[in-house]
mmCIF file of C-alpha atoms and ligand atoms in Angstrom:
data_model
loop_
_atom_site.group_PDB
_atom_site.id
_atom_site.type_symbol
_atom_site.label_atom_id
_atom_site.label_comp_id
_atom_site.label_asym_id
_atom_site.label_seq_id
_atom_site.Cartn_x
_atom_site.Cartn_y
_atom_site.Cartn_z
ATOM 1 C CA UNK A 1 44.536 -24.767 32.571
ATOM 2 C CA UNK A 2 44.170 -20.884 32.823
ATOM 3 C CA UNK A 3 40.973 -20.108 33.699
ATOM 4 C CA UNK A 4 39.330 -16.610 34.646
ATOM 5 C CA UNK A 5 36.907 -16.185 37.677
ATOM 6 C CA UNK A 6 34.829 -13.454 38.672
ATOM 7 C CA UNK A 7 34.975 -11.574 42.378
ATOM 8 C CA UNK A 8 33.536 -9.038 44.814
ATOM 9 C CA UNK A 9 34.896 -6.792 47.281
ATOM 10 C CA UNK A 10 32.381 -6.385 49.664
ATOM 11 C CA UNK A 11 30.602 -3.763 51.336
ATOM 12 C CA UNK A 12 32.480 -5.042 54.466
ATOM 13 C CA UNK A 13 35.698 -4.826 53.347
ATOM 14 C CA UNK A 14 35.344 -1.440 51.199
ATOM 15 C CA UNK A 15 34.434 0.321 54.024
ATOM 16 C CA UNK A 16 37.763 -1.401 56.238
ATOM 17 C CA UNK A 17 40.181 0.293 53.116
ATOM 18 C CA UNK A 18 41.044 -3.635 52.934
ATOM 19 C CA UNK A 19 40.865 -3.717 49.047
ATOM 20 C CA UNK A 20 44.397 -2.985 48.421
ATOM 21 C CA UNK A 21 45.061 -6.077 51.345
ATOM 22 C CA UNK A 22 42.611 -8.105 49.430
ATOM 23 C CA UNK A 23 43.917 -7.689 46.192
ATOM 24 C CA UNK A 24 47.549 -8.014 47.324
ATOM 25 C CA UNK A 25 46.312 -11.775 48.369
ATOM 26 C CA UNK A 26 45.337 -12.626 45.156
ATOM 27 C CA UNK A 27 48.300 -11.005 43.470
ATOM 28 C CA UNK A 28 50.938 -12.691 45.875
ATOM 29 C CA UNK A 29 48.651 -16.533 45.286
ATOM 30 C CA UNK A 30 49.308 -15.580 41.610
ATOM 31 C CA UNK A 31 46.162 -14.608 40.076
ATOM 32 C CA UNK A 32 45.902 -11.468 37.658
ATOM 33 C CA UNK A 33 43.898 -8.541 38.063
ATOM 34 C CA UNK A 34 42.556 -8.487 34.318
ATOM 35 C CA UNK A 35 39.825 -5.932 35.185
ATOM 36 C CA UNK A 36 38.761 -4.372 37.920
ATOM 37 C CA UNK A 37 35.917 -1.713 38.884
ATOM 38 C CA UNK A 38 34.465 0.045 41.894
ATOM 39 C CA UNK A 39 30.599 0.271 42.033
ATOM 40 C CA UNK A 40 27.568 0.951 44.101
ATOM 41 C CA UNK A 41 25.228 -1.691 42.690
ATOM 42 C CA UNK A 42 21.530 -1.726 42.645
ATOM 43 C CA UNK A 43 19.257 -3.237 44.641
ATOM 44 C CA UNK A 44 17.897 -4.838 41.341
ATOM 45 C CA UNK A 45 21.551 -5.761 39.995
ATOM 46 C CA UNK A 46 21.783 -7.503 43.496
ATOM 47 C CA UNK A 47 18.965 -9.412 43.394
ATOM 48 C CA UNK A 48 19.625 -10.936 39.846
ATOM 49 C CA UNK A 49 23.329 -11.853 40.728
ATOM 50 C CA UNK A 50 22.037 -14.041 43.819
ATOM 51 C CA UNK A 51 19.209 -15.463 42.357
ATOM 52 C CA UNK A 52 19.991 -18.616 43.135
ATOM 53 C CA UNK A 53 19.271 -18.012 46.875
ATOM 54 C CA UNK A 54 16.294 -16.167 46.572
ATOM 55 C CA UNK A 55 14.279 -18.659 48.450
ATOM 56 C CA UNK A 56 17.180 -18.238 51.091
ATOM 57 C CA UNK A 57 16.285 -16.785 54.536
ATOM 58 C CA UNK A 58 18.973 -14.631 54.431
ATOM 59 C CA UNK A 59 18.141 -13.296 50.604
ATOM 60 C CA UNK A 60 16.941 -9.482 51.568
ATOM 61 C CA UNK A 61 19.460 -9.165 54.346
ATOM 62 C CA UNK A 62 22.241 -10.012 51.612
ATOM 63 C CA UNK A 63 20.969 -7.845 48.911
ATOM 64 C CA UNK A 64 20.520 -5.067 51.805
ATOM 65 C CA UNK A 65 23.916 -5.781 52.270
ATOM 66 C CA UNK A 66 25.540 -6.062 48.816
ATOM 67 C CA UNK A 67 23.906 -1.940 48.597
ATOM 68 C CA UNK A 68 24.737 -1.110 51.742
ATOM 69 C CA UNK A 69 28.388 0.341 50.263
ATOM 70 C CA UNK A 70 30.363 0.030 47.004
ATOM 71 C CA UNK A 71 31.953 -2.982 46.186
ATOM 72 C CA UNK A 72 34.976 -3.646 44.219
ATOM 73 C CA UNK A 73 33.953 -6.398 41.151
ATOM 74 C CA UNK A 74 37.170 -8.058 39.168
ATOM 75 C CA UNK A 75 38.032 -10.374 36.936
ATOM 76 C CA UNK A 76 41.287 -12.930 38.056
ATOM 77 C CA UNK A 77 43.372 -14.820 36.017
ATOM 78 C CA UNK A 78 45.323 -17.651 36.350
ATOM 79 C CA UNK A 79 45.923 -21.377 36.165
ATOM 80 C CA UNK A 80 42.937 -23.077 37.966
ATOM 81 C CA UNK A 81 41.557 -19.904 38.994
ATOM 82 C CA UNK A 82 38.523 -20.465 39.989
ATOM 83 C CA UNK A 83 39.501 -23.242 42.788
ATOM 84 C CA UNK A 84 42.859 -21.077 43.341
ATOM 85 C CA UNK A 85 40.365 -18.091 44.702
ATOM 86 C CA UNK A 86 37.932 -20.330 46.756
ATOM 87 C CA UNK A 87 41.392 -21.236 48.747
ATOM 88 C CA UNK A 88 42.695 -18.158 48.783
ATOM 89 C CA UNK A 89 39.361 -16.709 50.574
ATOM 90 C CA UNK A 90 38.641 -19.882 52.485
ATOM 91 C CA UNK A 91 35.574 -21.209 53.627
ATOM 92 C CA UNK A 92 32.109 -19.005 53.689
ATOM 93 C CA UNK A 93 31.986 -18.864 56.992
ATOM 94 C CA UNK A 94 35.063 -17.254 58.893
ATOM 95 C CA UNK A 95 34.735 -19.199 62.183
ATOM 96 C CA UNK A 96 35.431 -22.231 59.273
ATOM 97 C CA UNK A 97 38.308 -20.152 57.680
ATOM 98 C CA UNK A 98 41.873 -21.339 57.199
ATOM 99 C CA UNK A 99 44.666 -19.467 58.672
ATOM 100 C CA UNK A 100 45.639 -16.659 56.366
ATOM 101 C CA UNK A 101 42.887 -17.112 53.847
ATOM 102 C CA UNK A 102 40.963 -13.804 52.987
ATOM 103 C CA UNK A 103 37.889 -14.626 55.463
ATOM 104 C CA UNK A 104 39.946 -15.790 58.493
ATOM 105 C CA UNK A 105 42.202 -12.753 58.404
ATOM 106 C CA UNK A 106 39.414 -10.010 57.662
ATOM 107 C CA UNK A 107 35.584 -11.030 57.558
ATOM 108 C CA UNK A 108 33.645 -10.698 60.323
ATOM 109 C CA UNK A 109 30.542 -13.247 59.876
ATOM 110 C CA UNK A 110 29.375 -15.361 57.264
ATOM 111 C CA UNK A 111 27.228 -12.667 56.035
ATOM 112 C CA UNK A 112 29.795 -9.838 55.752
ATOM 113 C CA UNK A 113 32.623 -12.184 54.907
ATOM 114 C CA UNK A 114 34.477 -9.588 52.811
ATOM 115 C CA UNK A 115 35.132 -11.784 49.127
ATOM 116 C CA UNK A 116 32.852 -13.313 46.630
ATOM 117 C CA UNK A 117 34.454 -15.688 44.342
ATOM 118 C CA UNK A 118 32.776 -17.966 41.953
ATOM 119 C CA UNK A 119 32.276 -21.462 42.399
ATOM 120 C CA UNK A 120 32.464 -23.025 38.969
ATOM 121 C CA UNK A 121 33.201 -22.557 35.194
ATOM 122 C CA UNK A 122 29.714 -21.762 34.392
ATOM 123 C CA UNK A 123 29.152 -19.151 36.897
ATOM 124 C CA UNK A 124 32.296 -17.575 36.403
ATOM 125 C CA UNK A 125 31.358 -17.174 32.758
ATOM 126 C CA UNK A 126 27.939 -15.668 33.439
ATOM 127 C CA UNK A 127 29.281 -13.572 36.153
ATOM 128 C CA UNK A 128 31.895 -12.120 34.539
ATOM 129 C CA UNK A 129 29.359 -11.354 31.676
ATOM 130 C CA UNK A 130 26.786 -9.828 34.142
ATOM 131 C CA UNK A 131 29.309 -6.888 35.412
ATOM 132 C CA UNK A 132 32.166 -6.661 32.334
ATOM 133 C CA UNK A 133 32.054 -6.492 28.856
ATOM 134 C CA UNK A 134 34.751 -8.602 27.077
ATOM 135 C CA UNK A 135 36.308 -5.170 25.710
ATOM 136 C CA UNK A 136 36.969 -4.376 29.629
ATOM 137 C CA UNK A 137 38.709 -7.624 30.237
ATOM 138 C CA UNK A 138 42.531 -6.936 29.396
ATOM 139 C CA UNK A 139 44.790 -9.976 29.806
HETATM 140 P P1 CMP B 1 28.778 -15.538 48.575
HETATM 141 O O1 CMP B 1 29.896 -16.388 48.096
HETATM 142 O O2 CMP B 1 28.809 -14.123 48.171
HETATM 143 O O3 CMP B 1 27.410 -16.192 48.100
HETATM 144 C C1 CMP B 1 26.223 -16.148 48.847
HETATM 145 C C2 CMP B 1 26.400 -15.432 50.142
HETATM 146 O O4 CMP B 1 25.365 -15.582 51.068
HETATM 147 C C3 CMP B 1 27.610 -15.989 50.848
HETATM 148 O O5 CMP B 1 28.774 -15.576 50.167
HETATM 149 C C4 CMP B 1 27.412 -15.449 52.255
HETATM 150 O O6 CMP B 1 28.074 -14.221 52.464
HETATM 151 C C5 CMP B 1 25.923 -15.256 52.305
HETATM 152 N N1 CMP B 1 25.364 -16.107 53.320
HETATM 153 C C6 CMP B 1 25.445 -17.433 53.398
HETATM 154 N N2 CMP B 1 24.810 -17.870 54.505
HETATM 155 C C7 CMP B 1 24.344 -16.774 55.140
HETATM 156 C C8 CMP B 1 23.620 -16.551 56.336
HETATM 157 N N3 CMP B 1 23.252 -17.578 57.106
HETATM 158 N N4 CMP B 1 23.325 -15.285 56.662
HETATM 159 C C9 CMP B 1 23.689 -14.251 55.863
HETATM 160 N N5 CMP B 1 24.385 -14.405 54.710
HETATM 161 C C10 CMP B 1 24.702 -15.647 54.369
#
């Protein structure tokens, strides 16, 4: 089925001029751009959106990271999208990375590993609602 996923450009790659690279991946696997926006986001902002690993060791050096330069957050669109992505920027960890997924070709650790990408239907919902309003989503 179409779906729609949410991503991130990060600080990593922003600061490499690799979002043009990046987004060409996507484009070429056959996901649409449907919106797309360049941000610095807030410490707070960053905090909320990983929740889910605040008990994490790694929490505040992520957040410190996600602030560290702007990011590039987008909404993709196409059939299976949200599992489409995860392949297309392979495994969390680049050493782990597929050959010529996102992360093998241009992260550089598993903290600064370039792409966020959702992992399910209900994330990708409340992600997507956490940075876009549906009037900026243009299929
Ligand atoms: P992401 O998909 O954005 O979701 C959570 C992020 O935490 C993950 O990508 C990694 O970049 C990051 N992360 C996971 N493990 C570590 C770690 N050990 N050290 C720093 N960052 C990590």
């Amino acid at each position: 089925a179409i779906q729609r996923t949410f991503s991130i450009i990060k600080p990593d790659a922003t600061k490499r001029n690799l979002t043009g690279a990046i987004v060409a991946k996507f484009e070429e696997a056959g996901l649409r751009v449907i919106a797309s926006k360049r941000i610095q986001m807030t410490l707070a902002q960053a905090q909320v959106f990983y929740g889910v690993h605040k008990d994490r060791p790694f929490f505040g050096e992520l957040c410190d990271f996600m602030i560290s330069e702007p990011v590039v957050v987008q909404v993709l669109e196409g059939e299976n999208a949200i599992a489409k992505n995860r392949e297309i920027m392979g495994a969390t960890n680049p050493a782990d990375a597929a050959p010529g997924t996102i992360r093998a070709e241009f992260a550089l650790s598993v903290g600064e590993n370039s792409v966020h990408g959702s992992d399910a239907p209900e994330t990708a919902a409340a992600e997507i609602a956490y940075f876009f309003s549906g009037l900026e989503l243009v299929g």
